[in-house]
mmCIF file of C-alpha atoms in Angstrom:
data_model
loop_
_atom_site.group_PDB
_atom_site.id
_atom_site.type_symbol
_atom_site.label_atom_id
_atom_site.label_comp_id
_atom_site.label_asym_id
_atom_site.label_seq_id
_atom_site.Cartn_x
_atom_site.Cartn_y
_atom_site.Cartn_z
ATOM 1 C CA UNK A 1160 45.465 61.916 241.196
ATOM 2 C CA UNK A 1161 48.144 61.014 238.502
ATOM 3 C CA UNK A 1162 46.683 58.271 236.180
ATOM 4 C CA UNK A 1163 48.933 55.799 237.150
ATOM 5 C CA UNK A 1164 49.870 51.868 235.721
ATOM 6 C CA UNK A 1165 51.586 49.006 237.951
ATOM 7 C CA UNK A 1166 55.241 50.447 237.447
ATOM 8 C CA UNK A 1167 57.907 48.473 236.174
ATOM 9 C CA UNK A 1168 60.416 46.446 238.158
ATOM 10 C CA UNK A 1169 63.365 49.090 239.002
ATOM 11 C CA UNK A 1170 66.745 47.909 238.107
ATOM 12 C CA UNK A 1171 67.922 45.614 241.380
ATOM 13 C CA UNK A 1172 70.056 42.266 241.954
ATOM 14 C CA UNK A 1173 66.373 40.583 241.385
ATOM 15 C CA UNK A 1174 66.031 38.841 238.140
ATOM 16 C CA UNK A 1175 62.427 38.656 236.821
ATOM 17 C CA UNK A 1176 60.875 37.434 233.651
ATOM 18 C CA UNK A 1177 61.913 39.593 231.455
ATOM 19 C CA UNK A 1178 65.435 40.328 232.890
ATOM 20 C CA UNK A 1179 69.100 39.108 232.188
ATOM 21 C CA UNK A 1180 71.474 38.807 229.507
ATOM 22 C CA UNK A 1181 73.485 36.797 227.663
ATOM 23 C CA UNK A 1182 76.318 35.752 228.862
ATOM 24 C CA UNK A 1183 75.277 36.728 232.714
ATOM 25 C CA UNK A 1184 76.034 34.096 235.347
ATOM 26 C CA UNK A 1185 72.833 34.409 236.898
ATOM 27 C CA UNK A 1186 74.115 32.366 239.985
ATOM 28 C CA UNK A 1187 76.313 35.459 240.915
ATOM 29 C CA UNK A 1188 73.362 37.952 241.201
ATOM 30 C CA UNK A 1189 73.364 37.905 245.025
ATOM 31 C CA UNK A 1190 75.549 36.528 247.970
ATOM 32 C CA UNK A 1191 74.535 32.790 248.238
ATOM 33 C CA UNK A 1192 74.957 32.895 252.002
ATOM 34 C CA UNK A 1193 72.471 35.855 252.238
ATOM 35 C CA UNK A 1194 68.437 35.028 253.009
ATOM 36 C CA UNK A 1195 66.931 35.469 250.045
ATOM 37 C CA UNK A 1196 62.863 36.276 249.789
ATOM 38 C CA UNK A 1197 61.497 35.505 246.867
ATOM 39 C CA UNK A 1198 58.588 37.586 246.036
ATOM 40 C CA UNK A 1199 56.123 37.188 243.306
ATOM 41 C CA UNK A 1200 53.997 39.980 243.122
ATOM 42 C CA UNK A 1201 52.766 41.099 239.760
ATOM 43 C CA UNK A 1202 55.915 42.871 237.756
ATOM 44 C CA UNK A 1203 56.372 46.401 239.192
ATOM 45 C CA UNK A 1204 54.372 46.500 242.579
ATOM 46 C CA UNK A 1205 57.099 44.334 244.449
ATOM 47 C CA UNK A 1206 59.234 47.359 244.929
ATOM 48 C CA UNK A 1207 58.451 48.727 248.289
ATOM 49 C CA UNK A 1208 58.488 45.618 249.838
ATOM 50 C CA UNK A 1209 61.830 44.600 248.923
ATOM 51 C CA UNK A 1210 63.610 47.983 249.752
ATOM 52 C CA UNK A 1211 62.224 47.134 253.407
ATOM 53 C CA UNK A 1212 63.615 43.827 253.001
ATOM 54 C CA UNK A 1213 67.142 44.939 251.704
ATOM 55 C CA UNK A 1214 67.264 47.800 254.810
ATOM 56 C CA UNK A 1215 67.048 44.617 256.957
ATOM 57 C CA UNK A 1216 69.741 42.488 255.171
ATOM 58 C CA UNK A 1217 67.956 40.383 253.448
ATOM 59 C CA UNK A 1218 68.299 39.585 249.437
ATOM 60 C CA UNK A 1219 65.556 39.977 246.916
ATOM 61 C CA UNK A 1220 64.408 37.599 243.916
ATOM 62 C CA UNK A 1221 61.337 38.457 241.763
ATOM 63 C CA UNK A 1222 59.623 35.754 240.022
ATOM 64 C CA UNK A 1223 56.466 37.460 239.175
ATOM 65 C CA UNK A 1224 53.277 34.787 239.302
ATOM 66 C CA UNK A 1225 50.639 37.460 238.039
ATOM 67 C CA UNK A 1226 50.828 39.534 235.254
ATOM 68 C CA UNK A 1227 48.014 43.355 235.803
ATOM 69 C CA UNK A 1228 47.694 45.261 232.672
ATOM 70 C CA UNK A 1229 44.194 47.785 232.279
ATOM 71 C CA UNK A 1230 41.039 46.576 231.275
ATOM 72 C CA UNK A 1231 41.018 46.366 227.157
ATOM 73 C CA UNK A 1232 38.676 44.220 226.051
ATOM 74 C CA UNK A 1233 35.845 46.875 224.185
ATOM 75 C CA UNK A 1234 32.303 45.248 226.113
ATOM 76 C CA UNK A 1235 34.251 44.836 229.216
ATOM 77 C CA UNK A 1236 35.726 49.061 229.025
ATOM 78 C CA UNK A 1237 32.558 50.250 228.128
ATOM 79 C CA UNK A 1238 30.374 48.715 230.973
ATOM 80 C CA UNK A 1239 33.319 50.188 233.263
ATOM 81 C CA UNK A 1240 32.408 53.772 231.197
ATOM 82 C CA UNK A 1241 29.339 53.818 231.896
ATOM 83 C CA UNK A 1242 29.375 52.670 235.273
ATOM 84 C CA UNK A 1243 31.749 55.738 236.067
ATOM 85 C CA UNK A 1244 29.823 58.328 233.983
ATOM 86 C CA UNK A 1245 26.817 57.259 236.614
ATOM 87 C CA UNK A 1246 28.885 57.019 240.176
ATOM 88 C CA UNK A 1247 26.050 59.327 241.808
ATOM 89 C CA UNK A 1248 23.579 56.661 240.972
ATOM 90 C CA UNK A 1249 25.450 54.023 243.335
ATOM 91 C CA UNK A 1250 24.675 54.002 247.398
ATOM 92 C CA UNK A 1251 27.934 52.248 247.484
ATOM 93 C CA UNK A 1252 31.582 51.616 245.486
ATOM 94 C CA UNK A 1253 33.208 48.261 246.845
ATOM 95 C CA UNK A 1254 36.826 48.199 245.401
ATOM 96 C CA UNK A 1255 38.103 44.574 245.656
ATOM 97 C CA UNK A 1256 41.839 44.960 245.297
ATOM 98 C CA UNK A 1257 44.229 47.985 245.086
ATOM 99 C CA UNK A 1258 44.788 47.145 241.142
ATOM 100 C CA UNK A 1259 41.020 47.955 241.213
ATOM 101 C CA UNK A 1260 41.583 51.396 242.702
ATOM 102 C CA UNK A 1261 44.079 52.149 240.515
ATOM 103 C CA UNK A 1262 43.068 51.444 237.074
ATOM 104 C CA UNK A 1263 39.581 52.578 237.940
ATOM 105 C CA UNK A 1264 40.780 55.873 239.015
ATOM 106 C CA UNK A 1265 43.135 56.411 236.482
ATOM 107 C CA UNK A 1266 39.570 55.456 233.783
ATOM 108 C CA UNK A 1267 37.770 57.988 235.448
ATOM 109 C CA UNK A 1268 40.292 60.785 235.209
ATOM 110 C CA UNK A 1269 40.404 59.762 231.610
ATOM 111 C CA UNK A 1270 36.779 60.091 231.227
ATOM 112 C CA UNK A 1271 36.655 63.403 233.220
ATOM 113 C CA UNK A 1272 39.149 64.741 231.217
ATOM 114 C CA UNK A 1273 37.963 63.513 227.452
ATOM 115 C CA UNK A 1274 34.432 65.151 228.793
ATOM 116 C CA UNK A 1275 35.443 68.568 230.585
ATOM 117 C CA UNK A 1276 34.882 67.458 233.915
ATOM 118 C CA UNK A 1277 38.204 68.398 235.409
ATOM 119 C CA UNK A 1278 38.944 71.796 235.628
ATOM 120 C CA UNK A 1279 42.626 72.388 236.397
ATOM 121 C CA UNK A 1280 43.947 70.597 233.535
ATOM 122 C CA UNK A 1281 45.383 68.225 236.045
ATOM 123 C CA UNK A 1282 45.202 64.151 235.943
ATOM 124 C CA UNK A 1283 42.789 64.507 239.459
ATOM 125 C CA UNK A 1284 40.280 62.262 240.552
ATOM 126 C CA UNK A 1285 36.909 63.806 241.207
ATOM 127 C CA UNK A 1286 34.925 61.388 243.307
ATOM 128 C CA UNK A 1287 31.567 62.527 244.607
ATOM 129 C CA UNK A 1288 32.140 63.317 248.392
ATOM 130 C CA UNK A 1289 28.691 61.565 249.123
ATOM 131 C CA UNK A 1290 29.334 58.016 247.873
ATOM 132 C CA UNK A 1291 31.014 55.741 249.943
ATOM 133 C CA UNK A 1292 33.329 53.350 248.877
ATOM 134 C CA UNK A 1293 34.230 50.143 250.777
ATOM 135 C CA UNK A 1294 37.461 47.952 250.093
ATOM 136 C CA UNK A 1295 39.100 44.991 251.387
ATOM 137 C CA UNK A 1296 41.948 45.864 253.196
ATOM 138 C CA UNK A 1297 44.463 48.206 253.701
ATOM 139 C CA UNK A 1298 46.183 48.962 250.541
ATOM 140 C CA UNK A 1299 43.001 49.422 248.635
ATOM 141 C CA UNK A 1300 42.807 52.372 251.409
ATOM 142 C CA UNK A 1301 46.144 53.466 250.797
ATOM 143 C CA UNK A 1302 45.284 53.355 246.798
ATOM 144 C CA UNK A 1303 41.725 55.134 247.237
ATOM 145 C CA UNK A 1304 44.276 58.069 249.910
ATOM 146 C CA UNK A 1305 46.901 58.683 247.676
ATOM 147 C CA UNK A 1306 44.140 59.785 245.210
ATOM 148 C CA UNK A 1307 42.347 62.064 247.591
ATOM 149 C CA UNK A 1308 40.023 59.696 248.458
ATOM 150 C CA UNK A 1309 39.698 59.647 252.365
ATOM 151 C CA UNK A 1310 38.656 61.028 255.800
ATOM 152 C CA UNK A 1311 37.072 63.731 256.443
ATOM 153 C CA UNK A 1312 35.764 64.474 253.050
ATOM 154 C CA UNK A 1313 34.816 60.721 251.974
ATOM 155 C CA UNK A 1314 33.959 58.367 254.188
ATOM 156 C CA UNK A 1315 35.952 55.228 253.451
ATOM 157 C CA UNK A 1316 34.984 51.432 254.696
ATOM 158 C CA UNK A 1317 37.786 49.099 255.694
ATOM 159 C CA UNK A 1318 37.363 46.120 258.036
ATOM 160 C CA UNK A 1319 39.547 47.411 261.394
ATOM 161 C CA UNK A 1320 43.343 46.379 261.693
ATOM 162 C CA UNK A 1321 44.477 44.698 264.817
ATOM 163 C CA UNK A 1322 46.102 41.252 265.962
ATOM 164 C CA UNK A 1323 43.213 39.154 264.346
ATOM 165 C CA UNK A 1324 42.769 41.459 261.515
ATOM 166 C CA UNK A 1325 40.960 39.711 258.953
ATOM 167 C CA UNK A 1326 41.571 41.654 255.244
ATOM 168 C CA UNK A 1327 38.961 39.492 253.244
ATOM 169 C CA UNK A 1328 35.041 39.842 251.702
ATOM 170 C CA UNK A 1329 34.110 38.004 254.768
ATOM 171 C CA UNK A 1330 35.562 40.918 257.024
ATOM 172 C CA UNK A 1331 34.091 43.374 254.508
ATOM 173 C CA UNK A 1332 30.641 42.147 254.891
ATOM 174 C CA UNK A 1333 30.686 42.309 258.582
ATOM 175 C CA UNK A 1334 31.345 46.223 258.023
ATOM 176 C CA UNK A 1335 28.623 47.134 256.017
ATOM 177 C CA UNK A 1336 25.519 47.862 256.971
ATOM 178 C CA UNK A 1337 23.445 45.289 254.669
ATOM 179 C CA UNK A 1338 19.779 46.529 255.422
ATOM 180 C CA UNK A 1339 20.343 49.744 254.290
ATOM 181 C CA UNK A 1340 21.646 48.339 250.902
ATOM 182 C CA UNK A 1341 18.312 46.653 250.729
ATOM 183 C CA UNK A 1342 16.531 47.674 247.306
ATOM 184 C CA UNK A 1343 19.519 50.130 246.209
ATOM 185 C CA UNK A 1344 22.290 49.639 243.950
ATOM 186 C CA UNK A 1345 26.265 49.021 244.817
ATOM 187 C CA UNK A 1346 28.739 48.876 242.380
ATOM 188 C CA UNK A 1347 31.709 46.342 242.515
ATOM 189 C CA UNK A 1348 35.113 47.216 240.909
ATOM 190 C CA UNK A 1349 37.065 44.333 240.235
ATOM 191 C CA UNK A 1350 39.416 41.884 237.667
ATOM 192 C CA UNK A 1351 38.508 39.739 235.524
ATOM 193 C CA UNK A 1352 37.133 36.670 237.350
ATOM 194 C CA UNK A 1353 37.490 36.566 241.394
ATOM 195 C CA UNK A 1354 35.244 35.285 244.345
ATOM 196 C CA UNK A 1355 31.612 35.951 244.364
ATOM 197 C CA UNK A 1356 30.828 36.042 247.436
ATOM 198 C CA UNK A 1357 30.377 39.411 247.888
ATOM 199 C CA UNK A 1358 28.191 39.935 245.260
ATOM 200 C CA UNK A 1359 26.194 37.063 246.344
ATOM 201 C CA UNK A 1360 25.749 37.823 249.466
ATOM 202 C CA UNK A 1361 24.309 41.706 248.554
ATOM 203 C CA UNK A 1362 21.979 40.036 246.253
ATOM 204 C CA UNK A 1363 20.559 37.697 248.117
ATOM 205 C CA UNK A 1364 19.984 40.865 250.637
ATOM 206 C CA UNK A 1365 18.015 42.495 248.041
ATOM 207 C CA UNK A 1366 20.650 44.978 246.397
ATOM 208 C CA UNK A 1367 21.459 45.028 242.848
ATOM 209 C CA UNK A 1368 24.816 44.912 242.002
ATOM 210 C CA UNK A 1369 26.813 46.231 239.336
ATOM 211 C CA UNK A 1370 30.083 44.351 238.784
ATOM 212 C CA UNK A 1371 32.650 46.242 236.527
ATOM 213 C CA UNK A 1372 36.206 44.759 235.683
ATOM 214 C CA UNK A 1373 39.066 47.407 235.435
ATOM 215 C CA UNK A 1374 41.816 45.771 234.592
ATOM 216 C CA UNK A 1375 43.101 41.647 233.591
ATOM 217 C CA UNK A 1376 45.524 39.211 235.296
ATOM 218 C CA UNK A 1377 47.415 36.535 233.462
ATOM 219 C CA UNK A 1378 49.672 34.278 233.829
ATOM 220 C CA UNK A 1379 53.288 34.924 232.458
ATOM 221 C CA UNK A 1380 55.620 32.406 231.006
ATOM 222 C CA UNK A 1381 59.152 33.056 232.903
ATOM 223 C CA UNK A 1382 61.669 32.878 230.714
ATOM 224 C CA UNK A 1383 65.290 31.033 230.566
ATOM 225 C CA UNK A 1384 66.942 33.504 232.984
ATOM 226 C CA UNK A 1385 64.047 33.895 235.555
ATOM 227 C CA UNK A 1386 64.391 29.935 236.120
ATOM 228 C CA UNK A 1387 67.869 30.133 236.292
ATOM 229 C CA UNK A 1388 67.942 32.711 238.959
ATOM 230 C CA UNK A 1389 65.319 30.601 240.941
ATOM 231 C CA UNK A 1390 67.367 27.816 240.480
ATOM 232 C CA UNK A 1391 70.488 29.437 241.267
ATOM 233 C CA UNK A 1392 69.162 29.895 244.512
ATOM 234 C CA UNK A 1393 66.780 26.737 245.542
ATOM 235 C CA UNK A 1394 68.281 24.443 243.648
ATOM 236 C CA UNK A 1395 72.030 24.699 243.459
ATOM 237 C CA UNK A 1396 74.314 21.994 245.149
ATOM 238 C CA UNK A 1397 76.555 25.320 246.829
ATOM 239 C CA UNK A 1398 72.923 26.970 248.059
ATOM 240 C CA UNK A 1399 71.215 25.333 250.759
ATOM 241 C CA UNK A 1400 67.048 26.289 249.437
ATOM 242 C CA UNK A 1401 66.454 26.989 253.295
ATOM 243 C CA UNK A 1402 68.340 29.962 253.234
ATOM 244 C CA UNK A 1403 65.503 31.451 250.414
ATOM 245 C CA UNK A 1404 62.184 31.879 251.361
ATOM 246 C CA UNK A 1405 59.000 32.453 249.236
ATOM 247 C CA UNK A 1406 56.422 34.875 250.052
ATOM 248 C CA UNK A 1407 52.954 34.161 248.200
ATOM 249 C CA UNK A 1408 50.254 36.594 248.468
ATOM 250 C CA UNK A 1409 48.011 35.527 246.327
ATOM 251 C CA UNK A 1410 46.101 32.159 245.760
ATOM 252 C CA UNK A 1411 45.129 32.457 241.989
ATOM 253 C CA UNK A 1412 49.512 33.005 241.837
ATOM 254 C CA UNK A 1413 50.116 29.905 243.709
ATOM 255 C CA UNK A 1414 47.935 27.488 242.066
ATOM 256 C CA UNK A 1415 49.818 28.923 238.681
ATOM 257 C CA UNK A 1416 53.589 28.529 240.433
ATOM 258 C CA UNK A 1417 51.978 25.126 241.000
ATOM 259 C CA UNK A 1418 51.059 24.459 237.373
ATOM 260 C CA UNK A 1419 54.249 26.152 235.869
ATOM 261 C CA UNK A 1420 56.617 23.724 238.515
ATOM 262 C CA UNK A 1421 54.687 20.363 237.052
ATOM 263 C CA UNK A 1422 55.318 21.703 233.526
ATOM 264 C CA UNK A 1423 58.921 22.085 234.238
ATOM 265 C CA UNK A 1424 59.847 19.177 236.691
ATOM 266 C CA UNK A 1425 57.142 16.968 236.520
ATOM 267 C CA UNK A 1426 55.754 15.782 240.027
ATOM 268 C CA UNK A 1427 57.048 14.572 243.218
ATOM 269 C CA UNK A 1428 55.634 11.014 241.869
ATOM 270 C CA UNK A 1429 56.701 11.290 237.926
ATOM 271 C CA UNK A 1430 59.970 12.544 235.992
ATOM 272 C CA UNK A 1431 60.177 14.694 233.316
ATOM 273 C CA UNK A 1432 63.927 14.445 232.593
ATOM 274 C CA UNK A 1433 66.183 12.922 234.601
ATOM 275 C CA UNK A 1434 67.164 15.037 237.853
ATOM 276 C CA UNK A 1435 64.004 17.132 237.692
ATOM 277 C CA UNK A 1436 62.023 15.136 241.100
ATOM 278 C CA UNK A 1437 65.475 16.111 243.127
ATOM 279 C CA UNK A 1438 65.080 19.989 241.942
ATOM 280 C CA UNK A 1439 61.638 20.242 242.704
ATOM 281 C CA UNK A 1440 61.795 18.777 246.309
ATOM 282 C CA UNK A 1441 64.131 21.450 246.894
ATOM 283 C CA UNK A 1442 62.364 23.989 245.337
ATOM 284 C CA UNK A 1443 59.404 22.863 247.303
ATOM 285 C CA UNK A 1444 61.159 22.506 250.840
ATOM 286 C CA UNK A 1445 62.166 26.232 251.421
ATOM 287 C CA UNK A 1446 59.770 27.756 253.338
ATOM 288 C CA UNK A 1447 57.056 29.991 252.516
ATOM 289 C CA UNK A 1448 55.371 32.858 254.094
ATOM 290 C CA UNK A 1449 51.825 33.842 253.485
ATOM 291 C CA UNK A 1450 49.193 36.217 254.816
ATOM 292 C CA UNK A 1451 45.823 33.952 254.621
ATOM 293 C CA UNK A 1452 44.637 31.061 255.178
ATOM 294 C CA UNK A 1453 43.168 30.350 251.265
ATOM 295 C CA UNK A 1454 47.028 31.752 250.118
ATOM 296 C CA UNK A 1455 48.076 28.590 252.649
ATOM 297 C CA UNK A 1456 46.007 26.159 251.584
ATOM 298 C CA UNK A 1457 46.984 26.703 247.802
ATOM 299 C CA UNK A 1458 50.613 26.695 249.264
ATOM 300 C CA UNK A 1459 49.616 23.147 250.828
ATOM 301 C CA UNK A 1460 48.049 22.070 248.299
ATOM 302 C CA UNK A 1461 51.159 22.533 245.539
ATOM 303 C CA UNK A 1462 53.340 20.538 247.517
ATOM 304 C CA UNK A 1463 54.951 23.340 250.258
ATOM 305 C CA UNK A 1464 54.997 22.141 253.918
ATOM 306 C CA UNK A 1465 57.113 24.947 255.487
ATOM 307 C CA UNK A 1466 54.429 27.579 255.558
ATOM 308 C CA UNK A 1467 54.247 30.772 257.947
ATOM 309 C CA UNK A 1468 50.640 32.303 257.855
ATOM 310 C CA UNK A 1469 50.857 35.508 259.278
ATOM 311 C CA UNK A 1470 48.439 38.550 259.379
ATOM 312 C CA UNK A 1471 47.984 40.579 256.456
ATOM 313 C CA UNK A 1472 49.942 43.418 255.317
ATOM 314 C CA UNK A 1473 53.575 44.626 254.514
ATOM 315 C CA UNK A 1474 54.669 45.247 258.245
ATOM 316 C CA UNK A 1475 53.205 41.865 259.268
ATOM 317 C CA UNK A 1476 55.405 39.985 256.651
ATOM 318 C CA UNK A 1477 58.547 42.630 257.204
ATOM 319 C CA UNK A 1478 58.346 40.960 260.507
ATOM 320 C CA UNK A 1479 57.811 37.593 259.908
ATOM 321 C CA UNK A 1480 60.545 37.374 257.509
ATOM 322 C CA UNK A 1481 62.835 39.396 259.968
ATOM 323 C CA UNK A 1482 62.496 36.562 262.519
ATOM 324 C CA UNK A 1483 63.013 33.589 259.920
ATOM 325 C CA UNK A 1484 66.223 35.450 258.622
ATOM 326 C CA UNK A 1485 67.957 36.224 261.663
ATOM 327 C CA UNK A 1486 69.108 33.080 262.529
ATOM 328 C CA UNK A 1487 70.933 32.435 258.804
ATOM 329 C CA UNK A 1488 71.622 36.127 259.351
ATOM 330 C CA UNK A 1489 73.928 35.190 262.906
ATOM 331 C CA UNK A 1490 75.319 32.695 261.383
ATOM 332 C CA UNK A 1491 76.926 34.097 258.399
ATOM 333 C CA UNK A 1492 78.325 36.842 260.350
ATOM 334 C CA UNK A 1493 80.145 34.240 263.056
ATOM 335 C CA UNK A 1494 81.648 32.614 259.739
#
């Protein structure tokens, strides 16, 4: 595997936090007439997702709400370094998120390399072919693949796709076997912070867990041009907001959009400066697409009420969105 970071937003008509220039008019970056998805994954891992969406017509705006940069912080590094160094130890690896996989993976290459371990001179993973390793969804699998990390040589845990696929710790636990985790140990690859319940519920079955962060989230600060790009689009007297739609896949992110709108316009019930309540309702009445129900309750909860929960996963949004923009789509091109 190639040690690998969360690459960095490639150049596109999407205007992030760190993006634009003086003297741009930022309300020119895209048609206005165009659906717009507004996507605010973490800077650099919104890519793939919005080529799909721009193959299908539909504009692009990244307003990152998470910020993923590799674990740092010297206690936290070295209890990941020493988990690593003792992988054959573990009955089980649970990777929480595909940030998880990757920093991880790109430590332990480090670590083989600085201590001989890899042979070939190359930036491969080694993983030992008789530990498991359990994740969450999808793109954890897709992480844990692209590093060689899969069927038939590693056996790989991942609760089953479908219609009523469920891409969550709660689906995770229902794949493991949790008796035969009694009394052995499982090591849990994660962030800094995040839900416990998985770790709970191993303990309280008699395994002892190892939790290990690999990398941090924060919160970013958009700047001048990021908000007037957003604004541009949801809050411009020529640009109805319902032609942009928001696509939040993460709670921690939404509770922060939530914070970071209150800062900036105040409330639905308070002012800030005058004109700011009018902005925010139309900030808050495009809709928004989702892929769980916690993602949709934080949605709820910061003031959204147009909000799509679909199932989890790239091609289950692709479609959603597909079915929201065709309508603006049709009726641009009668025009």
């Amino acid at each position: 595997m190639t040690s690998r970071a969360p690459r960095a937003p490639a150049p596109s008509s999407a205007v992030n936090s760190s993006a634009g220039a003086a003297g741009t008019d930022l309300r020119a970056v895209a048609s206005p007439v165009a659906p717009c998805a507004i996507l605010t994954r973490p800077d650099g891992q919104a890519q793939s997702l919005a080529a799909r969406l721009h193959a299908e017509g539909i504009d692009t705006l990244e307003f990152p709400l998470l910020h993923i940069a590799a674990q740092a912080d010297p206690a936290a590094l070295s209890a990941l370094d020493d988990a690593l160094r003792s992988l054959t130890s573990y009955a089980l690896t649970v990777f929480v998120s595909p940030n998880a996989v990757v920093h991880a993976l790109s430590r332990l290459v480090h670590l083989q390399s600085v201590s001989g371990a890899t042979d070939d001179g190359k930036t491969t993973v080694r993983w030992p072919e008789t530990l498991p390793v359990a994740v969450v969804g999808p793109g954890s699998a897709q992480a844990l693949a692209e590093a060689g990390i899969a069927a038939p040589t590693h056996r790989v845990i991942v609760p089953p796709g479908g219609p009523e696929a469920r891409f969550d710790s709660e689906a995770l636990l229902e794949q493991l076997d949790l008796p035969a985790l009694a009394g052995r140990r499982v090591l849990l690859v994660r962030g800094d912070g995040g839900r416990e319940l998985l770790a709970d519920t191993l303990r309280a079955n008699g395994t002892q867990v190892d939790i290990v962060s690999a990398y941090t989230r924060r919160a970013p600060e958009p700047d001048a041009a990021a908000w007037a790009a957003l604004e541009a689009r949801l809050a411009s007297p020529l640009v109805s907001a319902q032609r942009c739609a928001w696509v939040l896949t993460s709670s921690e992110a939404v509770r922060h959009l939530a914070t970071l709108l209150a800062a900036r316009y105040g409330t639905r019930d308070g002012v800030h400066t005058p004109g700011t309540p009018q902005v925010l309702a139309q900030i808050l009445s495009a809709p928004c697409f989702t892929s769980h129900t916690r993602i949709a309750d934080a949605a709820r909860s910061a003031g959204f009420d147009r909000i799509t929960q679909c199932a989890p996963g790239d091609d289950n949004l692709l479609a959603a969105l597909k079915t929201w923009a065709d309508p603006i789509q049709v009726k641009h091109d009668d025009r």
